[in-house]
Coordinates of C-alpha atoms and ligand atoms in Angstrom, one line a residue:
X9 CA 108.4 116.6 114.5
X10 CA 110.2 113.4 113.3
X11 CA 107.7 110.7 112.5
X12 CA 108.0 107.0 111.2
X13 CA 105.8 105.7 109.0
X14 CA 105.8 102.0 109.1
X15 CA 104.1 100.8 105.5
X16 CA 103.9 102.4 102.6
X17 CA 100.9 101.0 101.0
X18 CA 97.8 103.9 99.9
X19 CA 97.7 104.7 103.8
X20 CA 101.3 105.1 104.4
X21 CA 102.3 106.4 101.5
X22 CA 100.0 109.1 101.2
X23 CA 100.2 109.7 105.8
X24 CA 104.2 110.0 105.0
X25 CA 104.1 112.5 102.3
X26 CA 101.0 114.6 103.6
X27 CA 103.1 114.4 106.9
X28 CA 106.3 116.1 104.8
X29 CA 104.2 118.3 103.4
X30 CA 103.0 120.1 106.4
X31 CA 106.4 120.8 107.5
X32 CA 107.6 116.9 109.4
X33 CA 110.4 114.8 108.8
X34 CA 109.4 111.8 107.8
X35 CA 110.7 108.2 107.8
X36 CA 108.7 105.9 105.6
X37 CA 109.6 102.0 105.6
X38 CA 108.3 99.3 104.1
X39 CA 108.9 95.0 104.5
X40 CA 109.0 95.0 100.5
X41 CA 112.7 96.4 99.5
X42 CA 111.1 96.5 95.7
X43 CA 108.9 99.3 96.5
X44 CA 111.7 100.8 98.8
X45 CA 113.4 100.8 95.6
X46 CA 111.3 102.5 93.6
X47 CA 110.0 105.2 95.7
X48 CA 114.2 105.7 96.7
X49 CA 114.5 105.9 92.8
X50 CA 111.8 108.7 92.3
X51 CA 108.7 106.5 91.0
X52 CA 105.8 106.0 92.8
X53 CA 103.9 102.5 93.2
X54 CA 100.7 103.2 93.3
X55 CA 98.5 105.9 91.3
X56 CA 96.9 108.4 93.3
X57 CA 96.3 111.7 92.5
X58 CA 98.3 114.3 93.3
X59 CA 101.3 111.9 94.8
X60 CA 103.2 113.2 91.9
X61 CA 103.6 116.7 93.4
X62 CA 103.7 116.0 96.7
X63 CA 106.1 112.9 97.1
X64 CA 109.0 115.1 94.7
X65 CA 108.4 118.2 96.5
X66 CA 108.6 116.7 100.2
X67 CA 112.2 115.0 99.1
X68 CA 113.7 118.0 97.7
X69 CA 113.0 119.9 101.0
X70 CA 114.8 116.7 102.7
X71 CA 111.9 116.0 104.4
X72 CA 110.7 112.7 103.6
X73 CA 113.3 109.6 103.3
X74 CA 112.6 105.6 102.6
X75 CA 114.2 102.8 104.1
X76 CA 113.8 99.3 103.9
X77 CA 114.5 98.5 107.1
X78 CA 112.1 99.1 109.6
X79 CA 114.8 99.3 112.4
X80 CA 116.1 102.4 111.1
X81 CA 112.7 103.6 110.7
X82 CA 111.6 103.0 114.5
X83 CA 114.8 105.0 115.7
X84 CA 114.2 107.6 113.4
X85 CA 110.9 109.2 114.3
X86 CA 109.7 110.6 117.8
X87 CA 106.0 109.1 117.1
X88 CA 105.3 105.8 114.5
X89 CA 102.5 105.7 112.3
X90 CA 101.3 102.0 112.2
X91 CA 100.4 102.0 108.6
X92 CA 100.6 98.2 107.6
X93 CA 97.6 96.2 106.0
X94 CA 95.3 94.2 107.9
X95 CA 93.5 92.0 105.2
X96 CA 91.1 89.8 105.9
X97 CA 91.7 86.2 107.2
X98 CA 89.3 83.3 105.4
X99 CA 86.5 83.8 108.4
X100 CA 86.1 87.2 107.5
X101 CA 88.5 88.7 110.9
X102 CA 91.0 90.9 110.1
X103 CA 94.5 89.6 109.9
X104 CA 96.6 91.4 112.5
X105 CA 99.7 89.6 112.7
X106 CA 101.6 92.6 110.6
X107 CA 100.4 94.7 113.8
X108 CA 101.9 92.3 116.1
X109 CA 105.3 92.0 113.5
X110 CA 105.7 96.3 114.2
X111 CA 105.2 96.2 117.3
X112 CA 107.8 93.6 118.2
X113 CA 110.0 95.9 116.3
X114 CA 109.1 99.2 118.0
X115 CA 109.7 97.3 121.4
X116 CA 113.0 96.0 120.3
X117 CA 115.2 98.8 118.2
X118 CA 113.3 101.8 120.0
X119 CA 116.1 103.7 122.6
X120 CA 113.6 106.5 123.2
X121 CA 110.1 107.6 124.1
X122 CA 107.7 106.8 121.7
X123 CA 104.2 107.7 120.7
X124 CA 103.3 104.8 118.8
X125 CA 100.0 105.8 116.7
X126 CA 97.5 103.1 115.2
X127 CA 96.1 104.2 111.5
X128 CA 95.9 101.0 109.8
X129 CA 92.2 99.9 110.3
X130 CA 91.4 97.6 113.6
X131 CA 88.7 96.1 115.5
X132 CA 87.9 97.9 118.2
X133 CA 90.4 96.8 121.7
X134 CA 93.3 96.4 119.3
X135 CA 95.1 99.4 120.8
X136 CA 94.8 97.3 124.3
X137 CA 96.6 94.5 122.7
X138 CA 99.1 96.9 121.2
X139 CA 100.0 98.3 124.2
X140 CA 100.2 94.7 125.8
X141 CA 102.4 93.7 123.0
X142 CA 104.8 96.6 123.2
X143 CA 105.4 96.0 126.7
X144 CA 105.9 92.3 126.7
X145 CA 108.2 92.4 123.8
X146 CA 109.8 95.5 125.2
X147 CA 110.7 93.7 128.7
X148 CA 114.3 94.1 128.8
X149 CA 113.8 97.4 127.7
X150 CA 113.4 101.0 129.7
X151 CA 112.0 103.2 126.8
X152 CA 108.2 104.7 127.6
X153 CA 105.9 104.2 124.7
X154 CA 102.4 105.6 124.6
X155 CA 99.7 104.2 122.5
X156 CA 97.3 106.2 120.4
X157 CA 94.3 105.5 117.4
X158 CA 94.4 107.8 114.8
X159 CA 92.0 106.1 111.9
X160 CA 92.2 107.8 108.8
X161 CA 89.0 108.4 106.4
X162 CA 91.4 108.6 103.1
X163 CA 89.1 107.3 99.9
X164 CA 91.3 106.3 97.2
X165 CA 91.6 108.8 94.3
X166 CA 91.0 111.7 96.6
X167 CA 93.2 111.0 99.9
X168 CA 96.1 113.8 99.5
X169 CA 92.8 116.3 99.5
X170 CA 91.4 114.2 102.1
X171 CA 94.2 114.0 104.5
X172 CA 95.2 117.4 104.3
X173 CA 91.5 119.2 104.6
X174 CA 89.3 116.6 106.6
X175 CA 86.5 117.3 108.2
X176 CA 87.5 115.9 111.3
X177 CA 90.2 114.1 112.8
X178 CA 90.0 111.5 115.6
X179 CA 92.7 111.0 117.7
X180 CA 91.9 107.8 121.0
X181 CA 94.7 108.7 123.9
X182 CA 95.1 107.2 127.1
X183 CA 97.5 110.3 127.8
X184 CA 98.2 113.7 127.5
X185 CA 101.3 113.4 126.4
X186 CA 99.9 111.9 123.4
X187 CA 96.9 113.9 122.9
X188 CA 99.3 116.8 122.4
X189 CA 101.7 115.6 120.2
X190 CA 99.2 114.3 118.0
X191 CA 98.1 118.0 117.9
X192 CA 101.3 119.4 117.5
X193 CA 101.8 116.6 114.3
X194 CA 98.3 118.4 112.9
X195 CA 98.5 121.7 114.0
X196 CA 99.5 123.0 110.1
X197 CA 96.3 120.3 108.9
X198 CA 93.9 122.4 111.7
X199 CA 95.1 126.2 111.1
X200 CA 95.5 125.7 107.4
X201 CA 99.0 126.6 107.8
X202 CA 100.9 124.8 104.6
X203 CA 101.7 125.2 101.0
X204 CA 98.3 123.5 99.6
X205 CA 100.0 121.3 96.6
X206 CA 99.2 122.3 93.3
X207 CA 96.8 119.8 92.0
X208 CA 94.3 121.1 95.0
X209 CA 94.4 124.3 93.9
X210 CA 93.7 126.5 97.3
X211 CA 92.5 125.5 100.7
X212 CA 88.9 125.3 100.9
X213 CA 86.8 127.8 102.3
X214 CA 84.9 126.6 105.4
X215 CA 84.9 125.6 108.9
X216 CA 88.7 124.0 109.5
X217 CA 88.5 120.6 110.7
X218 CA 87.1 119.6 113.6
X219 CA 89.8 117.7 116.6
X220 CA 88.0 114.9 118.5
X221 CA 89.3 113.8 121.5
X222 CA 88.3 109.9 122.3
X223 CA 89.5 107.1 124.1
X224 CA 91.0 104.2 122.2
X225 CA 88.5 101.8 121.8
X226 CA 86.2 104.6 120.6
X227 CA 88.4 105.8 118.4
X228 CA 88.5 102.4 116.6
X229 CA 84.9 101.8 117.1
X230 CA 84.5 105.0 115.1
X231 CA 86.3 103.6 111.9
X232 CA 84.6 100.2 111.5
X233 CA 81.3 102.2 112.6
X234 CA 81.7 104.6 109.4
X235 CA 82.8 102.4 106.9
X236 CA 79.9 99.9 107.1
X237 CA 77.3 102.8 107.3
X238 CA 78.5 104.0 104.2
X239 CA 78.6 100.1 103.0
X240 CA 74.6 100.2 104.8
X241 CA 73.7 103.2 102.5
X242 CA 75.0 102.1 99.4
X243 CA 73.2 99.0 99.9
X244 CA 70.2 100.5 100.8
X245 CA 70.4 102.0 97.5
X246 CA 70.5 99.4 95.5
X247 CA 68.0 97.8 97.1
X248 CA 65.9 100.9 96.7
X249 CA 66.9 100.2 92.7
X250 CA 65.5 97.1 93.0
X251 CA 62.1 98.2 93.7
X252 CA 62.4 101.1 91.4
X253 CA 62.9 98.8 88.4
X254 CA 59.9 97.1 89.6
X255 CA 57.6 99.8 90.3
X256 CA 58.8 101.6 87.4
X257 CA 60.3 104.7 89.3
X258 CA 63.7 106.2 88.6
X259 CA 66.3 105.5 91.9
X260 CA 68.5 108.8 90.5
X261 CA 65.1 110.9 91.0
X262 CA 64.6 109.5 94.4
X263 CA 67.7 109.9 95.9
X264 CA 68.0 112.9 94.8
X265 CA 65.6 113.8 96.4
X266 CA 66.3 112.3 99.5
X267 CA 69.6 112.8 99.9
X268 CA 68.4 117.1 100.3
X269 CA 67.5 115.9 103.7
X270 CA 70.6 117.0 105.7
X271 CA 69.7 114.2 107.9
X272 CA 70.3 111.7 105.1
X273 CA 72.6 113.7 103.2
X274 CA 73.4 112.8 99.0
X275 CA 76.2 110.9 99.2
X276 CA 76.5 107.1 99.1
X277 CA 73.3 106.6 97.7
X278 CA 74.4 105.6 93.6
X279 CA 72.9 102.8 92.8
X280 CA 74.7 100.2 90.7
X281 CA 77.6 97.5 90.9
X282 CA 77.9 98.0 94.1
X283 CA 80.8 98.5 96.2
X284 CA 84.5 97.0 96.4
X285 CA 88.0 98.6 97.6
X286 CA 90.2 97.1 99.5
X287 CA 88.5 98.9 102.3
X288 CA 84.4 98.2 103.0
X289 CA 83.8 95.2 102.3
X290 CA 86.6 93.9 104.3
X291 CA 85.6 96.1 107.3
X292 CA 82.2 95.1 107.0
X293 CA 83.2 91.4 107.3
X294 CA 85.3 92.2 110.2
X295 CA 83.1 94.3 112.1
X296 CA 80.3 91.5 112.2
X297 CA 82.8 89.0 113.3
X298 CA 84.1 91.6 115.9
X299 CA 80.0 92.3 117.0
X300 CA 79.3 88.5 116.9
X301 CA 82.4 87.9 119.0
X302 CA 81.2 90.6 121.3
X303 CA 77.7 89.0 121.6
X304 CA 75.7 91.6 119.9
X305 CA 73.6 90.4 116.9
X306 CA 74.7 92.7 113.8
X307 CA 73.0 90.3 111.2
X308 CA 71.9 93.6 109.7
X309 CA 75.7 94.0 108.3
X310 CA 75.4 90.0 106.7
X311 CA 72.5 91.6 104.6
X312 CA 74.4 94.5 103.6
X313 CA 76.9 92.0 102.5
X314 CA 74.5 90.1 100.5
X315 CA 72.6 93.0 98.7
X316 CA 76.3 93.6 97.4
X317 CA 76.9 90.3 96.2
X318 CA 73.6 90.1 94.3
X319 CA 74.4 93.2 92.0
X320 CA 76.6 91.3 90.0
X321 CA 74.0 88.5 89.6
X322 CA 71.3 91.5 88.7
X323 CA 73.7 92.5 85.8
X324 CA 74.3 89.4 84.2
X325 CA 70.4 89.1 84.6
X326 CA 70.0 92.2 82.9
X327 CA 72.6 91.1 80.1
X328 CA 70.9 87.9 79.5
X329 CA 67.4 89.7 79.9
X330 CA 68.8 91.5 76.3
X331 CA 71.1 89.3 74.8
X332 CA 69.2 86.0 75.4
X333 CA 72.3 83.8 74.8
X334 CA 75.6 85.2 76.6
X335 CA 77.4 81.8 75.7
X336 CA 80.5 83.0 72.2
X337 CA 79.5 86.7 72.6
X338 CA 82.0 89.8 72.7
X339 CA 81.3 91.9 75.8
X340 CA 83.2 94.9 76.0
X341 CA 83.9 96.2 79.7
X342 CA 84.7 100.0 80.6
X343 CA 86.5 100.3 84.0
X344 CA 88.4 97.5 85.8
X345 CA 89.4 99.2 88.8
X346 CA 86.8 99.3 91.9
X347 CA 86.1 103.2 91.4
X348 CA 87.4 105.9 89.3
X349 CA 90.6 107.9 89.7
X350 CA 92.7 104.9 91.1
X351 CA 94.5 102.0 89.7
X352 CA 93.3 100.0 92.4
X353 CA 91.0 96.4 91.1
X354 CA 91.1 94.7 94.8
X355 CA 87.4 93.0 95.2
X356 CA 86.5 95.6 92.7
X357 CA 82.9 94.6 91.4
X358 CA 84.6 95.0 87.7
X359 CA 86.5 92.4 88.1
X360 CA 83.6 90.0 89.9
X361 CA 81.7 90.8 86.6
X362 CA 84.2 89.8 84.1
X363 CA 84.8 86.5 86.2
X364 CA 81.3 86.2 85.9
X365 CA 81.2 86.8 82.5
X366 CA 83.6 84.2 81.5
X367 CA 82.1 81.4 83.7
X368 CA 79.0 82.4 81.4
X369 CA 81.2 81.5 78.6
X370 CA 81.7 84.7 77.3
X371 CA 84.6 86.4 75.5
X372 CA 86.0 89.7 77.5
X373 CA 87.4 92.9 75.9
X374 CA 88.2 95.5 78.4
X375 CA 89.7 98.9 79.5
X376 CA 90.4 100.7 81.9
X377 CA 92.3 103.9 81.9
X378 CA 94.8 103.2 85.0
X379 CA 94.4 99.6 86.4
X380 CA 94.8 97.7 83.3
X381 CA 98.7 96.5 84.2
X382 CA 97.1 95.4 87.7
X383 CA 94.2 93.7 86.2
X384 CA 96.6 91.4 83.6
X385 CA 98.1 89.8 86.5
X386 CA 95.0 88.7 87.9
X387 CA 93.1 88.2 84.6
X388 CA 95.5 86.6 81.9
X389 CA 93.0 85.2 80.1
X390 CA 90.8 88.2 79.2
X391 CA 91.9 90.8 75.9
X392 CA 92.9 94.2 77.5
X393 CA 91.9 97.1 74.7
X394 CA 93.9 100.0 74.7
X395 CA 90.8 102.6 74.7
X396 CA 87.3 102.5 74.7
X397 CA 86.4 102.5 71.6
X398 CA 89.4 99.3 70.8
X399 CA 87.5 97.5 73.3
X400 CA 83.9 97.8 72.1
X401 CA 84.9 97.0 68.3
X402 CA 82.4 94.0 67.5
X403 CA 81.4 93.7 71.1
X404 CA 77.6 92.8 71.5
X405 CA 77.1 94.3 74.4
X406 CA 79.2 97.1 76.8
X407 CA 78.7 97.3 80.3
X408 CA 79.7 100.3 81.9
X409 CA 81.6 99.2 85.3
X410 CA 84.2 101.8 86.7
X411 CA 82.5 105.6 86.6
X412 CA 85.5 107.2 85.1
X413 CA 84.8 110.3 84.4
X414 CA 86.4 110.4 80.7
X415 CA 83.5 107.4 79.8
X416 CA 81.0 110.0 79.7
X417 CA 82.5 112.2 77.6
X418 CA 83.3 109.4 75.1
X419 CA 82.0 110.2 71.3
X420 CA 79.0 107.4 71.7
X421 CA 78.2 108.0 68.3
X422 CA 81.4 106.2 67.3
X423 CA 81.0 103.6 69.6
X424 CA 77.4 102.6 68.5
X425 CA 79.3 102.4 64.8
X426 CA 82.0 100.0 66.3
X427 CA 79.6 97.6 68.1
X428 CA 78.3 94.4 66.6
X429 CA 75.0 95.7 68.7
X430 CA 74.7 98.8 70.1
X431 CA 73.4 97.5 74.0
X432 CA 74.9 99.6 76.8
X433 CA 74.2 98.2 80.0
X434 CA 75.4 100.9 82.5
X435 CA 76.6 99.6 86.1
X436 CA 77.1 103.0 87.4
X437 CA 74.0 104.9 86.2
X438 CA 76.8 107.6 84.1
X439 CA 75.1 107.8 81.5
X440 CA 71.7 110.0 80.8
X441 CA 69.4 107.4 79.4
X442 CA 67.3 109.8 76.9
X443 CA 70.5 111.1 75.1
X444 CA 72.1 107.4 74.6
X445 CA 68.6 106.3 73.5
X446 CA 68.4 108.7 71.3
X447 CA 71.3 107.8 69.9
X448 CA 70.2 104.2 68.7
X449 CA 71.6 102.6 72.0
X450 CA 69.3 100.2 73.6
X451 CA 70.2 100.9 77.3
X452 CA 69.5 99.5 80.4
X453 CA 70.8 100.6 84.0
X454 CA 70.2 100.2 87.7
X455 CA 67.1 101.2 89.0
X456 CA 66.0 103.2 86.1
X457 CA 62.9 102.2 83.6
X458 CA 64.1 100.1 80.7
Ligands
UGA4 C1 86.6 104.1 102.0 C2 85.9 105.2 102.8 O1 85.1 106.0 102.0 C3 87.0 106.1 103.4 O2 86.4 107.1 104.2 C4 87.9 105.3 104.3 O3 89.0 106.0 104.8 C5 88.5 104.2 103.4 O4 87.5 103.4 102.8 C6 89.4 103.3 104.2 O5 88.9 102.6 105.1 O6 90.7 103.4 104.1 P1 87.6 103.9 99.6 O7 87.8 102.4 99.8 O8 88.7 104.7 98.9 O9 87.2 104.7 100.9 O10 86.3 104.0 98.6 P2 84.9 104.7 98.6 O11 85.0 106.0 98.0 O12 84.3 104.6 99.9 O13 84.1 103.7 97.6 C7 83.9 102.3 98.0 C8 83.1 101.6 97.0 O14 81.8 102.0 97.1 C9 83.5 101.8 95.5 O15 83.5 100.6 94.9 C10 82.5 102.7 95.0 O16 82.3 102.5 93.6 C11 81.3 102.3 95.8 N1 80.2 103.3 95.9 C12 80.4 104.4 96.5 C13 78.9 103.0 95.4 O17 78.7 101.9 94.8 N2 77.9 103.9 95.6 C14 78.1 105.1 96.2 O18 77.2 105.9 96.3 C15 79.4 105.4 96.7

């Protein structure tokens, strides 16, 4: 099929060329002509894995093309992906007006039918507006558009393996028209019928993903709903950490535990930092505003909220706790962006933490494998190392706040040797506390015994 995909932000990007890939032609566009530019030239903006492959591969078939104007973009594909951000306002609602800006577009330069698909994330009863929108600003025209919800459960880091062997994929329709060219767009995704790109090896064994047919307000429902359970279970977590520091228990032992219930399941239970992304937090904030507006009393979200805020008070607790005065120290920080295997530091809890740190009057030294250039912009006034080990040279303490992988396989040995004092305070839980210890480290994590 010919598809449009309007933004090319980790969402668009990654729809467009996972859309080539399976065998579309794709139209990606984007309001900013500097990224047009690059991605026309060959680079790519953003890091996420397997892009590389898939972005180079998709344009030498001819099947995926950027433009920077939007316009060219509408006429081009027989359905639009709505891929444009929808950050939140001050009050915590999600910002639609880019929404609103696409689909004045769509209504305007489209001269045929449309299938005009929803991915960026929106409170539930946006697709009603949408289709309001399109046919108000589409009044002096005769083309047919129909509406559909398509949210996309792409994590950062992992989303080219994510979009191309999900679990399930949701599509809200109001029509049949559009519930089957949705499936015709993922037929290749659902039969496993494509070239899987290198960096993913093979196709996983398994059941093939499962095709859920819902209206449009579920559909969105179903987005917000997800992300702020898995926001609920990772503060649950920590709070769970809480207690285990007090009662003495160890929170990796209990959740492991736990999470073999199949009803609970082990994922997004680690305890630590807590989490950031450009993703829950902001749908969290704007699924309580969307339940408060709705009359339904979801105060239970505000706390989830909260419990997340406080981990970065619990590790500068736990860093004055060893170091009694913070004020003049060296602190080294490992990870900047807000998980591993992106370059991606928007409300990352690293970054909360080294604010932190300096309004504690500390000196920062940190590193971060990908998101360093991102993080300089943001955070001038901190000394970016260029490895590990630069950055805990004389540090007094080294907190462990990004999980990249390559931290745990760092030669610790060398890095007690470079510290002014070998404390590791570990916001991620990576390390095993008996082998640092018995290294000389003093070490103290999240919801484990000091
Ligand atoms: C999240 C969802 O996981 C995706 O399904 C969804 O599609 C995406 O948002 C989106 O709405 O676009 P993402 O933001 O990439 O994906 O990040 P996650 O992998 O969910 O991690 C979020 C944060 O939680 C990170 O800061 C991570 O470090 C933290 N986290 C995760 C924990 O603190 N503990 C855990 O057990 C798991």
């Amino acid at each position: 099929m010919r598809i449009s995909v309007i933004g090319t932000g980790y969402v668009g990007l990654v729809t467009g060329a996972c859309l080539a890939e399976i065998g579309h032609e794709v139209v990606c566009s984007d309001s900013d002509a500097e990224k047009i530019k690059i991605l026309e030239s060959g680079g790519i903006p953003i890091y996420e894995p397997g892009l590389e492959n898939v972005i180079p591969q998709a344009r030498k078939l001819d099947r995926l093309r950027f433009r920077a104007n939007p316009a060219e973009a509408v006429r081009a594909g027989d359905a639009i992906f709505i891929c444009v951000g929808t950050p939140p306002l001050p009050n915590g609602d999600a910002d639609l007006s880019a929404i609103d800006h696409v689909a004045r577009v769509i209504a305007t330069e489209a001269t045929s039918p449309k299938l005009v698909v929803e991915k960026s994330t929106v409170p539930a009863r946006t697709g009603q507006e949408l289709k309001r929108a399109l046919s108000v600003y589409g009044r002096k025209s005769s083309v047919t558009f129909h509406v559909a919800s398509n949210p996309e459960f792409l994590r950062e880091g992992t989303a080219v393996g994510d979009f191309l062997h999900p679990d399930r994929i949701v599509v809200g329709v109001e029509s049949e028209i559009a519930e089957r060219q949705l499936k015709e767009i993922y037929q290749p995704v659902l039969d496993r019928k494509f070239n899987c790109p290198v960096h993913l090896n093979a196709c996983p064994e398994g059941p093939a993903p499962q095709w859920l047919v819902t209206t449009i307000n579920s559909a969105e429902l179903i987005k917000h709903a997800s992300n702020s359970f898995l926001a609920l279970k990772i503060s649950y977590a920590n709070m769970l950490a809480d207690l285990a520091e007090k009662l003495g228990a160890d929170i990796q032992e209990v959740v492991r535990a736990m999470g073999l219930d199949p009803r609970i399941g082990a994922s997004f239970l680690a305890a630590g930092l807590g989490f950031g992304g450009f993703c829950l937090p902001k749908d969290l904030q704007a699924f309580v505003h969307l339940a408060e507006r709705s009359g339904v009393d979801f105060s239970m979200l505000r706390e989830v909220e909260k419990i997340n805020k406080q981990r970065i008070d619990r590790a500068i607790e736990k860093l004055r706790s060893a170091l009694w005065v913070v004020r003049g120290k060296q602190i080294a920080v490992l990870g900047l962006a807000f998980k591993p295997n992106t370059d991606d530091i928007r409300f990352a809890p690293a970054i909360d933490l080294v604010n932190r740190l300096l309004s504690e009057g500390a000196r920062v030294r940190a590193y971060d494998p990908q998101a360093t250039e991102r993080a300089r912009a943001t955070l001038p006034q901190i000394e970016y190392a260029t490895s590990a080990y630069d950055a805990a040279t004389d540090a007094e303490a080294l907190f462990i706040a990004t999980e990249w992988g390559e931290f745990a396989k760092l030669d610790w040995g060398r890095i007690r040797d470079l510290m002014a004092r070998p404390l590791v305070i570990d916001g991620r839980n990576l390390l095993s506390p008996r082998e640092i210890r018995n290294l000389g480290f003093e070490y103290r994590a999240f919801g484990r015994p000091d």
